[in-house]
Amino acid sequence: MSEFFNEKTIMENALIKQLKDKGWKYIPGNNLRRDNYEEPLLISNLVKKIEEINEDCFIGDEEIKQILNELQFRSSGIEGIKAIIDYYKFGIPIKIQKDRIVNYIKLFDYENIKSNEFIVSNQVIFQSANKTIRADIVLYVNGIPLVIIECKNPVSFSSKQGDAYIQIKRYEKSIPELFKYIQIGISAEDEIEYFPIVPWQEEVELYQWKSGEKASMEAIMEMLAPKVLMDIIKNFIFFRVKLGEATKIITRYMQYRAANKIVHRVINNLEGKEEKNKGLIWHWQGSGKTLTMIFAGHKLFYLSKMENPSIYYIVDRKDLEEQFKGDLDALNISFELISSVNELKDAIMHDDYKGKRGILLTLVHKFQPGQLKDLSKKLIKLSETESTIYNRKNIVSFIDEGHRTQYGALSAQMRVILKNSFFFAFTGTPISKKGRNTYEAFSYPPEEVYFDRYFITDSLKDGFTVKIVYKPRLEGEVSLKKEDLDVFLESEFDELPEDIREKVETDIGRRLNASKVILENPKMIKRVAADIKEHFLENVDGKFKAMVAAESRKACVIFKRELDKLLPKEYSEIVMTMNKEEKHREIREYYKELIERFHDSDLDNIKKEIVENFKEEKFPKILIVTDMLLTGFDAPILQTMYLYKLLKEHRLLQAIARTNRPYKDLKEAGVIIDYVGILNQFKKAFAMYSKNEMEGALYKLEDLRKEFTDKLEKLMQIFKDVPKEQYNRKTLLKAIEILTTKKNQGKEFLEDYRNLKKLFELLGPDELKIDYFKQFKWLTAVYIYYSRQVLKEPKQTKIDLNKYFARTLKYVYQSTEIKETEKNFPVVAFDEDYLKILSEKVNSREEQAANIVFTLNKLILVDKRKAPIYIAVADKVERILEHWKEEKKDYEQLYLEGTKIIKEINKLKSRQEKLNFSDFEYAILLILEQEIGKKENLSKDAKELSITLGKEMYEGFVLQPTAMKGIERELRSFLRKRMTDYHISYEEMNKLHGSVKEVIQEYGEKSKDK
C-alpha cells in the first residue's frame, strides 16, 4: 500500500522512532517472547526484572509463582483492577519462604528508573476466547503492558477525531484480561490525546499533554519519557469511588507541572539547594486545583527524603472541608480529619510535641489564638532544646483558596505553630490589597509573582472550562442605580459576614443596607422569580440546571416561596446555613418545614443530599444560595446562574465560575443572568486584576453574537464558489467535494459546525439568528450530507436533538429543505446488489461516483477489513482516492474505475466460495497470483502449501521462533521446487517468500482458531 494512506507509515513509525529516541527498546510484535496470545504479560521479561529489582528479598521459584498468581488470577473486574494499581504503586505482598515474613515485592524500580526494561512493540496480537485484536503500539515496562496506542490515518477524509479512542474502547470489551494491566490509552490522530483505561465506563475524558509550544506528537513524547511515565503510574493515576461510582483519574499536564514544581522546591530546600519555601499557584477555577494539591501531597508523603512527613491540607470553609474529605476518601488516601481545636492540640503535642505525621485535613479556624496561646509559648520554649513541630522541616502545608483568611489572626497563629513548614497556596482569584495581599503572603514578588499559573485563556483553549457569558435582564426595572453600585464597588463591606454587616452603622453601611432592602423586597423578588421561570423553561430545563444567587438568607426563602408558585416545588431547593433560633421568622419557618420534609434534624445531612441530588438526579433543578456553594462547588450540569446579589472582585469571579465546567461536550458557555447590573460595571467590578489576568473571564452577549457570525462566515467562505440556498444533491455534492479535496478541511468543518450549533442554541430567541438563519440552515444540510455520505454515519436520533438541540430541531431540522435532504438521501448498503441499487436510487453520474469512492474508502481503508479480497484491491482504492482529490475530476472515469473494483470484489468473493478456501488458503493463492501471475494449478499449489504449512502450525505458533523457522523452511523448500514452473529468479523467490510469510502471520493463526 502507498505511504500516503498507510497509517502505519504515517503515524505508527513516527511514534516508534520518537519513543526509541526517548529510551524505549523496539521489538516488533511477532518477535516478543510470548507463549501464546492469551497471556498479556511478557512472563520471562517480568520474572527476570522482578528478581533483579528485589535481589535482597531472597526470591525463589515459589515466590515467583505467588507473584504471577497474584497478577494472573486477579479478576479483570473493578476490584481486580483496583488491586493491580496498588501493586504497581506499592508492590505485591508476598510471604518469603526463607524467613517467613511478608515483603512487598516491587514490580517497578521507581528509585532507579534505568533499572527497568522499557519495550515499545507494534502490531501486537491479543486473544480472548473467540476475540482477536491487533494493537498498533503497546508499551511494556518490565514485561507489563501499561500503555496502548491506536493510530488512525490523519489525512483520510473518512476518519474523524475520536475514531482511535473508540477503537480502544472496543478493545477493552474484547480482551478484558489485557486491560486490567494497561493504565493509559492514547489515540493518535490529527491531535494526540490520552485517557485513563476504565473498561466498565462507556466514556471517559480525553486530554492533550502540552509542553510549551511543542507540537502534539512532541508533547506526548514528553509524557511517555520513561521517567515521566513511571512518575505518572506511581503518583498521578488513582482509582476513585465517588457517589458509588468507580472510575480512574489521571493527571492533566498543568497539574503534573505544578505538583512537581512543589515537590522539587521542597526537596531542593531540604537538600540546601535553594532557600525558597513557599509558592503561589494560580490556576483558574475548574482546572482541578484540589487534585493538584492531592497529587503533590501524596507524592511528597511517600518520598524517602521526606522522612515520614506531616502534610497539612488547610481550608477555610466547612463545605470545602467536606469536599476535600470526599476527594481524599474517594481516592482511598489515608488521612486524619482535625475537626476541633482540641484535636489540633493533640496533633501538635503528639510524640513529645514533634507533631503527628501523615496527611492531615483541617479548617484554618481551628488555629484559634486564644485557645492556642499557652500551647504556643510552651512549644517555642521546648523547641530551643528539642526537635518539635515548630522547628521540624519535613512539614508541608497546602492552603486551599489562599486569597481568603490568610492575613489575620488565624493565619498568624497557624504560621507560629507551623513555623518551619513549607506553604503552598492555591487560588483561582488572588487578592492584591493593602493588608490582604496573596502575592506577598505566598510568593516572591517581583521576580516570582506566581510559582505556577494556569490562566483563564489556557483553560478555555484546553477545553477544561467553557467561557462565561453574561446577559443583563430587567434593566431599569429591578437593577440597582449606578450610584448605589458605585458605593458598593468602592467599599469593603462585602468581605464581612452577613451578621456583622448588619451591625455596621456608617454612612456607607446605611447606603449598602438600603441596597440590601431593595434586593430583599418581596415585590422585586416576585418579578425576578417570574422572569427566572420564563428564562429557565425556555433555555435551561431538560438540558442543564441552574442556581439563584440571592442577596441574603432571607431573600433565599422569599425566592423559594415565589418559585414554588410558578414551578413544581421539587424544582428548587435552598442551600444555606440556618437553625431553629433564627431571628427572621421566614427563615425559622422554612427551617422547620425542611426538617419535617426530609425527616432529618441534621442540616448537614440534608444539604449533602440536596447537593448530591442536584448533581446526579432529576430534581432539584434549581439551587437557591447566598454564600454557600458560591465557591468550590463543582457541578458540570450547572449552566445558568441568576445573579441577584451584590458581589465583586474575587468573590464575583469565584461565584460566576461555578458555571464554567464542560458538560458532555454540549455546554458552549456558562450563562450569568444579571438582575443587579453589576456586570455592566465590568472594569470596576474586577478593578484589582490586570487586563492580562482577566482576559477571557467574561463575555458579553455581543461577544457571543460576534463569535456566531464570525464562525458562520468562516464556514460559508469555504463554499464561496458553491450556490447557496440550494438543497439539491448536486449542489450538496459540490460542497462535499471541497471538504474532501483539501487536507483536514472536512474535520475542521465538522468541529466548527458543531460549535456553531451549540452557539445557535445558546443565543436563544435572539433576532440575530433570523438574519443568519438561511446560511445556518444550508450549512446544516451540508453537515448532514457529509456525515451520511462520507462518514457513513446513521441518522442522528430525534431524542438527542430534542434534549440538547431543541432550537436546532425546531427551526432547522424541521424545515422543509432539511427534511427533504434527509428523506432523499440515498442509503445503499454494500452487498452483492450494491451497484444495482445505487443506479436505481441515484441518477447523476457525479453522485454515483462519489458514493462509490466514499463507500470503498470507508470499507477498505478506514474500517480495514482483513479479508484477503480487500487487501487485494487496497492499492486500486488508494489510486481512486488520489484521483478524487484532483481539482478537475473525471466523474465518468471515477465511476468506471470504482465499478470495476466493486465487480472485482464480488468476483473474488464468489471465487473464494466456489473454491471453498479459507481466508488463509485464499490469501496464499492471491499472493501467488499477484507475484507470478495467473498460472495453471496455482489454486492446487495454494491448497497444498496451506496443508503443508498447517502441519507445522499450532496455537501461538507465530510467537515461537522454532516453529516459525520450521514453517519458513517448509515454505522455502516448496518455492524452490517450483522455481522452474513459476519462471522466477532467486531474488523473485525471496520476495515471494517474504510476501507469503506476511500472509502466514496475518491469517495462519486465524485458520488454526477455526
PDB file of C-alpha atoms in Angstrom, residues 745-970:
ATOM      1  CA  GLN A 745     -10.934  20.528   5.572  1.00  0.00           C
ATOM      2  CA  GLY A 746     -13.695  18.069   6.402  1.00  0.00           C
ATOM      3  CA  LYS A 747     -12.609  17.548  10.001  1.00  0.00           C
ATOM      4  CA  GLU A 748     -12.325  21.281  10.612  1.00  0.00           C
ATOM      5  CA  PHE A 749     -15.778  21.801   9.110  1.00  0.00           C
ATOM      6  CA  LEU A 750     -17.307  19.179  11.417  1.00  0.00           C
ATOM      7  CA  GLU A 751     -15.720  20.738  14.508  1.00  0.00           C
ATOM      8  CA  ASP A 752     -16.705  24.287  13.555  1.00  0.00           C
ATOM      9  CA  TYR A 753     -20.265  23.337  12.668  1.00  0.00           C
ATOM     10  CA  ARG A 754     -20.783  21.517  15.974  1.00  0.00           C
ATOM     11  CA  ASN A 755     -19.594  24.608  17.845  1.00  0.00           C
ATOM     12  CA  LEU A 756     -21.854  26.762  15.676  1.00  0.00           C
ATOM     13  CA  LYS A 757     -24.816  24.540  16.574  1.00  0.00           C
ATOM     14  CA  LYS A 758     -24.104  24.966  20.296  1.00  0.00           C
ATOM     15  CA  LEU A 759     -23.907  28.742  19.828  1.00  0.00           C
ATOM     16  CA  PHE A 760     -27.213  28.677  17.950  1.00  0.00           C
ATOM     17  CA  GLU A 761     -28.824  27.024  20.971  1.00  0.00           C
ATOM     18  CA  LEU A 762     -27.122  29.337  23.447  1.00  0.00           C
ATOM     19  CA  LEU A 763     -28.239  32.531  21.730  1.00  0.00           C
ATOM     20  CA  GLY A 764     -31.852  31.640  22.464  1.00  0.00           C
ATOM     21  CA  PRO A 765     -34.552  33.776  20.829  1.00  0.00           C
ATOM     22  CA  ASP A 766     -32.033  36.294  19.510  1.00  0.00           C
ATOM     23  CA  GLU A 767     -33.065  38.309  16.470  1.00  0.00           C
ATOM     24  CA  LEU A 768     -29.549  37.869  15.081  1.00  0.00           C
ATOM     25  CA  LYS A 769     -30.462  34.270  14.266  1.00  0.00           C
ATOM     26  CA  ILE A 770     -33.179  35.461  11.914  1.00  0.00           C
ATOM     27  CA  ASP A 771     -30.606  37.385   9.870  1.00  0.00           C
ATOM     28  CA  TYR A 772     -28.355  34.343   9.514  1.00  0.00           C
ATOM     29  CA  PHE A 773     -30.962  31.594   9.603  1.00  0.00           C
ATOM     30  CA  LYS A 774     -30.773  30.742   5.886  1.00  0.00           C
ATOM     31  CA  GLN A 775     -26.985  30.337   5.953  1.00  0.00           C
ATOM     32  CA  PHE A 776     -27.113  28.196   9.097  1.00  0.00           C
ATOM     33  CA  LYS A 777     -29.825  26.015   7.592  1.00  0.00           C
ATOM     34  CA  TRP A 778     -27.779  25.479   4.430  1.00  0.00           C
ATOM     35  CA  LEU A 779     -24.671  24.582   6.434  1.00  0.00           C
ATOM     36  CA  THR A 780     -26.798  22.100   8.387  1.00  0.00           C
ATOM     37  CA  ALA A 781     -27.747  20.425   5.107  1.00  0.00           C
ATOM     38  CA  VAL A 782     -24.050  20.187   4.159  1.00  0.00           C
ATOM     39  CA  TYR A 783     -23.263  18.747   7.605  1.00  0.00           C
ATOM     40  CA  ILE A 784     -25.976  16.086   7.284  1.00  0.00           C
ATOM     41  CA  TYR A 785     -24.902  15.197   3.764  1.00  0.00           C
ATOM     42  CA  TYR A 786     -21.225  14.930   4.753  1.00  0.00           C
ATOM     43  CA  SER A 787     -21.993  12.810   7.836  1.00  0.00           C
ATOM     44  CA  ARG A 788     -24.176  10.392   5.915  1.00  0.00           C
ATOM     45  CA  GLN A 789     -22.293  10.270   2.625  1.00  0.00           C
ATOM     46  CA  VAL A 790     -18.618  10.484   3.614  1.00  0.00           C
ATOM     47  CA  LEU A 791     -18.571   9.221   7.210  1.00  0.00           C
ATOM     48  CA  LYS A 792     -21.442   6.793   6.609  1.00  0.00           C
ATOM     49  CA  GLU A 793     -22.930   7.725   9.979  1.00  0.00           C
ATOM     50  CA  PRO A 794     -26.516   6.814  10.877  1.00  0.00           C
ATOM     51  CA  LYS A 795     -29.159   9.493  11.156  1.00  0.00           C
ATOM     52  CA  GLN A 796     -28.957  11.429  14.458  1.00  0.00           C
ATOM     53  CA  THR A 797     -31.704  10.366  16.828  1.00  0.00           C
ATOM     54  CA  LYS A 798     -34.535  12.766  17.466  1.00  0.00           C
ATOM     55  CA  ILE A 799     -34.176  12.126  21.207  1.00  0.00           C
ATOM     56  CA  ASP A 800     -30.672  13.651  21.334  1.00  0.00           C
ATOM     57  CA  LEU A 801     -31.703  16.575  19.149  1.00  0.00           C
ATOM     58  CA  ASN A 802     -34.811  17.197  21.218  1.00  0.00           C
ATOM     59  CA  LYS A 803     -32.989  17.229  24.531  1.00  0.00           C
ATOM     60  CA  TYR A 804     -29.886  19.250  23.759  1.00  0.00           C
ATOM     61  CA  PHE A 805     -30.567  20.990  20.464  1.00  0.00           C
ATOM     62  CA  ALA A 806     -34.278  21.747  20.672  1.00  0.00           C
ATOM     63  CA  ARG A 807     -33.985  25.018  18.771  1.00  0.00           C
ATOM     64  CA  THR A 808     -31.918  23.466  16.010  1.00  0.00           C
ATOM     65  CA  LEU A 809     -34.530  20.715  15.734  1.00  0.00           C
ATOM     66  CA  LYS A 810     -37.476  23.100  15.869  1.00  0.00           C
ATOM     67  CA  TYR A 811     -36.249  25.730  13.439  1.00  0.00           C
ATOM     68  CA  VAL A 812     -33.683  23.943  11.286  1.00  0.00           C
ATOM     69  CA  TYR A 813     -34.090  20.169  11.230  1.00  0.00           C
ATOM     70  CA  GLN A 814     -37.860  20.527  10.906  1.00  0.00           C
ATOM     71  CA  SER A 815     -37.560  22.903   7.959  1.00  0.00           C
ATOM     72  CA  THR A 816     -38.825  21.637   4.604  1.00  0.00           C
ATOM     73  CA  GLU A 817     -35.375  21.783   2.995  1.00  0.00           C
ATOM     74  CA  ILE A 818     -33.647  19.735   5.689  1.00  0.00           C
ATOM     75  CA  LYS A 819     -36.471  17.209   5.819  1.00  0.00           C
ATOM     76  CA  GLU A 820     -36.187  16.777   2.066  1.00  0.00           C
ATOM     77  CA  THR A 821     -32.388  16.404   2.292  1.00  0.00           C
ATOM     78  CA  GLU A 822     -32.739  13.620   4.864  1.00  0.00           C
ATOM     79  CA  LYS A 823     -35.647  11.978   3.101  1.00  0.00           C
ATOM     80  CA  ASN A 824     -33.949  11.898  -0.287  1.00  0.00           C
ATOM     81  CA  PHE A 825     -30.567  10.799   0.952  1.00  0.00           C
ATOM     82  CA  PRO A 826     -29.671   7.533  -0.773  1.00  0.00           C
ATOM     83  CA  VAL A 827     -28.803   4.843   1.760  1.00  0.00           C
ATOM     84  CA  VAL A 828     -27.117   1.997  -0.112  1.00  0.00           C
ATOM     85  CA  ALA A 829     -25.706  -0.959   1.806  1.00  0.00           C
ATOM     86  CA  PHE A 830     -22.586  -2.604   0.427  1.00  0.00           C
ATOM     87  CA  ASP A 831     -23.533  -6.090  -0.741  1.00  0.00           C
ATOM     88  CA  GLU A 832     -23.708  -8.017  -3.990  1.00  0.00           C
ATOM     89  CA  ASP A 833     -26.587  -5.778  -5.182  1.00  0.00           C
ATOM     90  CA  TYR A 834     -24.811  -2.507  -4.313  1.00  0.00           C
ATOM     91  CA  LEU A 835     -24.313  -1.289  -7.921  1.00  0.00           C
ATOM     92  CA  LYS A 836     -27.860  -2.222  -8.952  1.00  0.00           C
ATOM     93  CA  ILE A 837     -29.479  -0.394  -6.021  1.00  0.00           C
ATOM     94  CA  LEU A 838     -27.141   2.581  -6.438  1.00  0.00           C
ATOM     95  CA  SER A 839     -28.212   3.038 -10.072  1.00  0.00           C
ATOM     96  CA  GLU A 840     -31.876   2.850  -9.018  1.00  0.00           C
ATOM     97  CA  LYS A 841     -31.580   5.376  -6.172  1.00  0.00           C
ATOM     98  CA  VAL A 842     -29.043   7.791  -7.628  1.00  0.00           C
ATOM     99  CA  ASN A 843     -29.440   9.274 -11.100  1.00  0.00           C
ATOM    100  CA  SER A 844     -26.415  11.548 -11.563  1.00  0.00           C
ATOM    101  CA  ARG A 845     -23.067  10.077 -12.551  1.00  0.00           C
ATOM    102  CA  GLU A 846     -21.290  12.546 -10.232  1.00  0.00           C
ATOM    103  CA  GLU A 847     -23.195  11.344  -7.158  1.00  0.00           C
ATOM    104  CA  GLN A 848     -22.845   7.705  -8.161  1.00  0.00           C
ATOM    105  CA  ALA A 849     -19.075   8.155  -8.451  1.00  0.00           C
ATOM    106  CA  ALA A 850     -18.908   9.949  -5.100  1.00  0.00           C
ATOM    107  CA  ASN A 851     -20.939   7.257  -3.347  1.00  0.00           C
ATOM    108  CA  ILE A 852     -18.649   4.540  -4.724  1.00  0.00           C
ATOM    109  CA  VAL A 853     -15.478   6.442  -3.731  1.00  0.00           C
ATOM    110  CA  PHE A 854     -16.660   7.103  -0.146  1.00  0.00           C
ATOM    111  CA  THR A 855     -18.001   3.563   0.272  1.00  0.00           C
ATOM    112  CA  LEU A 856     -14.750   1.952  -0.874  1.00  0.00           C
ATOM    113  CA  ASN A 857     -12.684   4.290   1.288  1.00  0.00           C
ATOM    114  CA  LYS A 858     -14.717   3.559   4.424  1.00  0.00           C
ATOM    115  CA  LEU A 859     -14.944  -0.165   3.721  1.00  0.00           C
ATOM    116  CA  ILE A 860     -11.344  -0.914   2.828  1.00  0.00           C
ATOM    117  CA  LEU A 861      -9.058   1.839   4.131  1.00  0.00           C
ATOM    118  CA  VAL A 862     -10.855   3.140   7.232  1.00  0.00           C
ATOM    119  CA  ASP A 863     -12.609   0.054   8.570  1.00  0.00           C
ATOM    120  CA  LYS A 864      -9.663  -2.012   7.289  1.00  0.00           C
ATOM    121  CA  ARG A 865     -11.475  -5.242   6.664  1.00  0.00           C
ATOM    122  CA  LYS A 866      -8.924  -8.044   6.996  1.00  0.00           C
ATOM    123  CA  ALA A 867     -10.370 -10.472   4.444  1.00  0.00           C
ATOM    124  CA  PRO A 868      -7.768 -11.114   1.729  1.00  0.00           C
ATOM    125  CA  ILE A 869     -10.112  -9.891  -1.018  1.00  0.00           C
ATOM    126  CA  TYR A 870      -9.994  -6.376   0.451  1.00  0.00           C
ATOM    127  CA  ILE A 871      -6.243  -6.399   0.801  1.00  0.00           C
ATOM    128  CA  ALA A 872      -6.060  -7.423  -2.852  1.00  0.00           C
ATOM    129  CA  VAL A 873      -7.812  -4.249  -4.042  1.00  0.00           C
ATOM    130  CA  ALA A 874      -6.464  -1.734  -1.478  1.00  0.00           C
ATOM    131  CA  ASP A 875      -3.891  -0.249  -3.862  1.00  0.00           C
ATOM    132  CA  LYS A 876      -6.553   0.327  -6.506  1.00  0.00           C
ATOM    133  CA  VAL A 877      -8.794   2.077  -3.959  1.00  0.00           C
ATOM    134  CA  GLU A 878      -5.929   4.376  -2.974  1.00  0.00           C
ATOM    135  CA  ARG A 879      -5.403   5.346  -6.612  1.00  0.00           C
ATOM    136  CA  ILE A 880      -9.087   6.201  -6.937  1.00  0.00           C
ATOM    137  CA  LEU A 881      -8.894   8.416  -3.828  1.00  0.00           C
ATOM    138  CA  GLU A 882      -5.861  10.225  -5.191  1.00  0.00           C
ATOM    139  CA  HIS A 883      -7.848  10.775  -8.402  1.00  0.00           C
ATOM    140  CA  TRP A 884     -10.795  12.100  -6.322  1.00  0.00           C
ATOM    141  CA  LYS A 885      -8.583  14.703  -4.664  1.00  0.00           C
ATOM    142  CA  GLU A 886      -7.630  16.240  -8.002  1.00  0.00           C
ATOM    143  CA  GLU A 887      -9.286  19.596  -8.646  1.00  0.00           C
ATOM    144  CA  LYS A 888     -10.573  18.545 -12.062  1.00  0.00           C
ATOM    145  CA  LYS A 889     -12.289  15.213 -11.732  1.00  0.00           C
ATOM    146  CA  ASP A 890     -13.378  12.871 -14.463  1.00  0.00           C
ATOM    147  CA  TYR A 891     -16.535  11.512 -12.821  1.00  0.00           C
ATOM    148  CA  GLU A 892     -17.145   9.014 -15.591  1.00  0.00           C
ATOM    149  CA  GLN A 893     -13.645   7.615 -15.146  1.00  0.00           C
ATOM    150  CA  LEU A 894     -14.053   7.520 -11.341  1.00  0.00           C
ATOM    151  CA  TYR A 895     -17.348   5.699 -11.736  1.00  0.00           C
ATOM    152  CA  LEU A 896     -15.901   3.158 -14.175  1.00  0.00           C
ATOM    153  CA  GLU A 897     -12.812   2.504 -12.017  1.00  0.00           C
ATOM    154  CA  GLY A 898     -14.917   2.192  -8.874  1.00  0.00           C
ATOM    155  CA  THR A 899     -17.419  -0.099 -10.559  1.00  0.00           C
ATOM    156  CA  LYS A 900     -14.576  -2.245 -11.787  1.00  0.00           C
ATOM    157  CA  ILE A 901     -13.191  -2.590  -8.228  1.00  0.00           C
ATOM    158  CA  ILE A 902     -16.597  -3.481  -6.804  1.00  0.00           C
ATOM    159  CA  LYS A 903     -17.154  -6.090  -9.516  1.00  0.00           C
ATOM    160  CA  GLU A 904     -13.685  -7.446  -8.769  1.00  0.00           C
ATOM    161  CA  ILE A 905     -14.555  -7.671  -5.037  1.00  0.00           C
ATOM    162  CA  ASN A 906     -17.763  -9.561  -5.834  1.00  0.00           C
ATOM    163  CA  LYS A 907     -15.888 -11.830  -8.235  1.00  0.00           C
ATOM    164  CA  LEU A 908     -13.176 -12.531  -5.658  1.00  0.00           C
ATOM    165  CA  LYS A 909     -15.831 -13.345  -3.028  1.00  0.00           C
ATOM    166  CA  SER A 910     -17.635 -15.675  -5.406  1.00  0.00           C
ATOM    167  CA  ARG A 911     -14.413 -17.394  -6.388  1.00  0.00           C
ATOM    168  CA  GLN A 912     -13.429 -17.985  -2.760  1.00  0.00           C
ATOM    169  CA  GLU A 913     -16.822 -19.549  -2.059  1.00  0.00           C
ATOM    170  CA  LYS A 914     -16.578 -21.709  -5.195  1.00  0.00           C
ATOM    171  CA  LEU A 915     -13.084 -22.937  -4.248  1.00  0.00           C
ATOM    172  CA  ASN A 916     -14.242 -23.425  -0.635  1.00  0.00           C
ATOM    173  CA  PHE A 917     -10.993 -21.816   0.534  1.00  0.00           C
ATOM    174  CA  SER A 918     -10.364 -20.434   3.987  1.00  0.00           C
ATOM    175  CA  ASP A 919      -9.022 -16.883   4.240  1.00  0.00           C
ATOM    176  CA  PHE A 920      -5.556 -18.357   4.787  1.00  0.00           C
ATOM    177  CA  GLU A 921      -5.711 -20.545   1.688  1.00  0.00           C
ATOM    178  CA  TYR A 922      -7.223 -17.774  -0.412  1.00  0.00           C
ATOM    179  CA  ALA A 923      -4.642 -15.231   0.759  1.00  0.00           C
ATOM    180  CA  ILE A 924      -1.829 -17.590  -0.338  1.00  0.00           C
ATOM    181  CA  LEU A 925      -3.468 -18.027  -3.738  1.00  0.00           C
ATOM    182  CA  LEU A 926      -3.930 -14.262  -4.238  1.00  0.00           C
ATOM    183  CA  ILE A 927      -0.313 -13.561  -3.241  1.00  0.00           C
ATOM    184  CA  LEU A 928       0.976 -16.209  -5.650  1.00  0.00           C
ATOM    185  CA  GLU A 929      -1.128 -14.736  -8.458  1.00  0.00           C
ATOM    186  CA  GLN A 930      -0.086 -11.205  -7.587  1.00  0.00           C
ATOM    187  CA  GLU A 931       3.637 -12.062  -7.654  1.00  0.00           C
ATOM    188  CA  ILE A 932       3.871 -14.537 -10.568  1.00  0.00           C
ATOM    189  CA  GLY A 933       0.638 -14.025 -12.497  1.00  0.00           C
ATOM    190  CA  LYS A 934      -2.246 -16.418 -13.014  1.00  0.00           C
ATOM    191  CA  LYS A 935      -0.948 -19.860 -13.891  1.00  0.00           C
ATOM    192  CA  GLU A 936      -2.466 -23.277 -14.210  1.00  0.00           C
ATOM    193  CA  ASN A 937      -2.589 -25.331 -10.988  1.00  0.00           C
ATOM    194  CA  LEU A 938      -1.902 -22.315  -8.713  1.00  0.00           C
ATOM    195  CA  SER A 939      -5.064 -22.997  -6.723  1.00  0.00           C
ATOM    196  CA  LYS A 940      -3.898 -26.592  -6.299  1.00  0.00           C
ATOM    197  CA  ASP A 941      -0.453 -25.329  -5.193  1.00  0.00           C
ATOM    198  CA  ALA A 942      -2.027 -22.885  -2.715  1.00  0.00           C
ATOM    199  CA  LYS A 943      -4.090 -25.691  -1.192  1.00  0.00           C
ATOM    200  CA  GLU A 944      -1.085 -27.994  -0.987  1.00  0.00           C
ATOM    201  CA  LEU A 945       1.107 -25.287   0.555  1.00  0.00           C
ATOM    202  CA  SER A 946      -1.512 -24.380   3.167  1.00  0.00           C
ATOM    203  CA  ILE A 947      -1.847 -28.061   4.141  1.00  0.00           C
ATOM    204  CA  THR A 948       1.936 -28.455   4.360  1.00  0.00           C
ATOM    205  CA  LEU A 949       2.336 -25.338   6.470  1.00  0.00           C
ATOM    206  CA  GLY A 950      -0.731 -26.203   8.537  1.00  0.00           C
ATOM    207  CA  LYS A 951       1.023 -29.299   9.841  1.00  0.00           C
ATOM    208  CA  GLU A 952       3.616 -27.022  11.469  1.00  0.00           C
ATOM    209  CA  MET A 953       1.036 -24.645  12.938  1.00  0.00           C
ATOM    210  CA  TYR A 954      -0.491 -24.779  16.399  1.00  0.00           C
ATOM    211  CA  GLU A 955      -1.971 -22.235  18.785  1.00  0.00           C
ATOM    212  CA  GLY A 956       0.541 -19.436  19.343  1.00  0.00           C
ATOM    213  CA  PHE A 957       2.991 -20.791  16.727  1.00  0.00           C
ATOM    214  CA  VAL A 958       3.745 -17.273  15.457  1.00  0.00           C
ATOM    215  CA  LEU A 959       5.289 -16.478  18.843  1.00  0.00           C
ATOM    216  CA  GLN A 960       7.616 -19.483  18.769  1.00  0.00           C
ATOM    217  CA  PRO A 961      10.911 -18.874  16.900  1.00  0.00           C
ATOM    218  CA  THR A 962      11.482 -22.626  16.439  1.00  0.00           C
ATOM    219  CA  ALA A 963       8.033 -23.147  14.922  1.00  0.00           C
ATOM    220  CA  MET A 964       8.412 -20.158  12.609  1.00  0.00           C
ATOM    221  CA  LYS A 965      11.818 -21.358  11.416  1.00  0.00           C
ATOM    222  CA  GLY A 966      10.312 -24.753  10.582  1.00  0.00           C
ATOM    223  CA  ILE A 967       7.469 -23.104   8.665  1.00  0.00           C
ATOM    224  CA  GLU A 968       9.863 -20.827   6.791  1.00  0.00           C
ATOM    225  CA  ARG A 969      11.988 -23.852   5.918  1.00  0.00           C
ATOM    226  CA  GLU A 970       8.960 -25.709   4.524  1.00  0.00           C
TER     227      GLU A 970
END
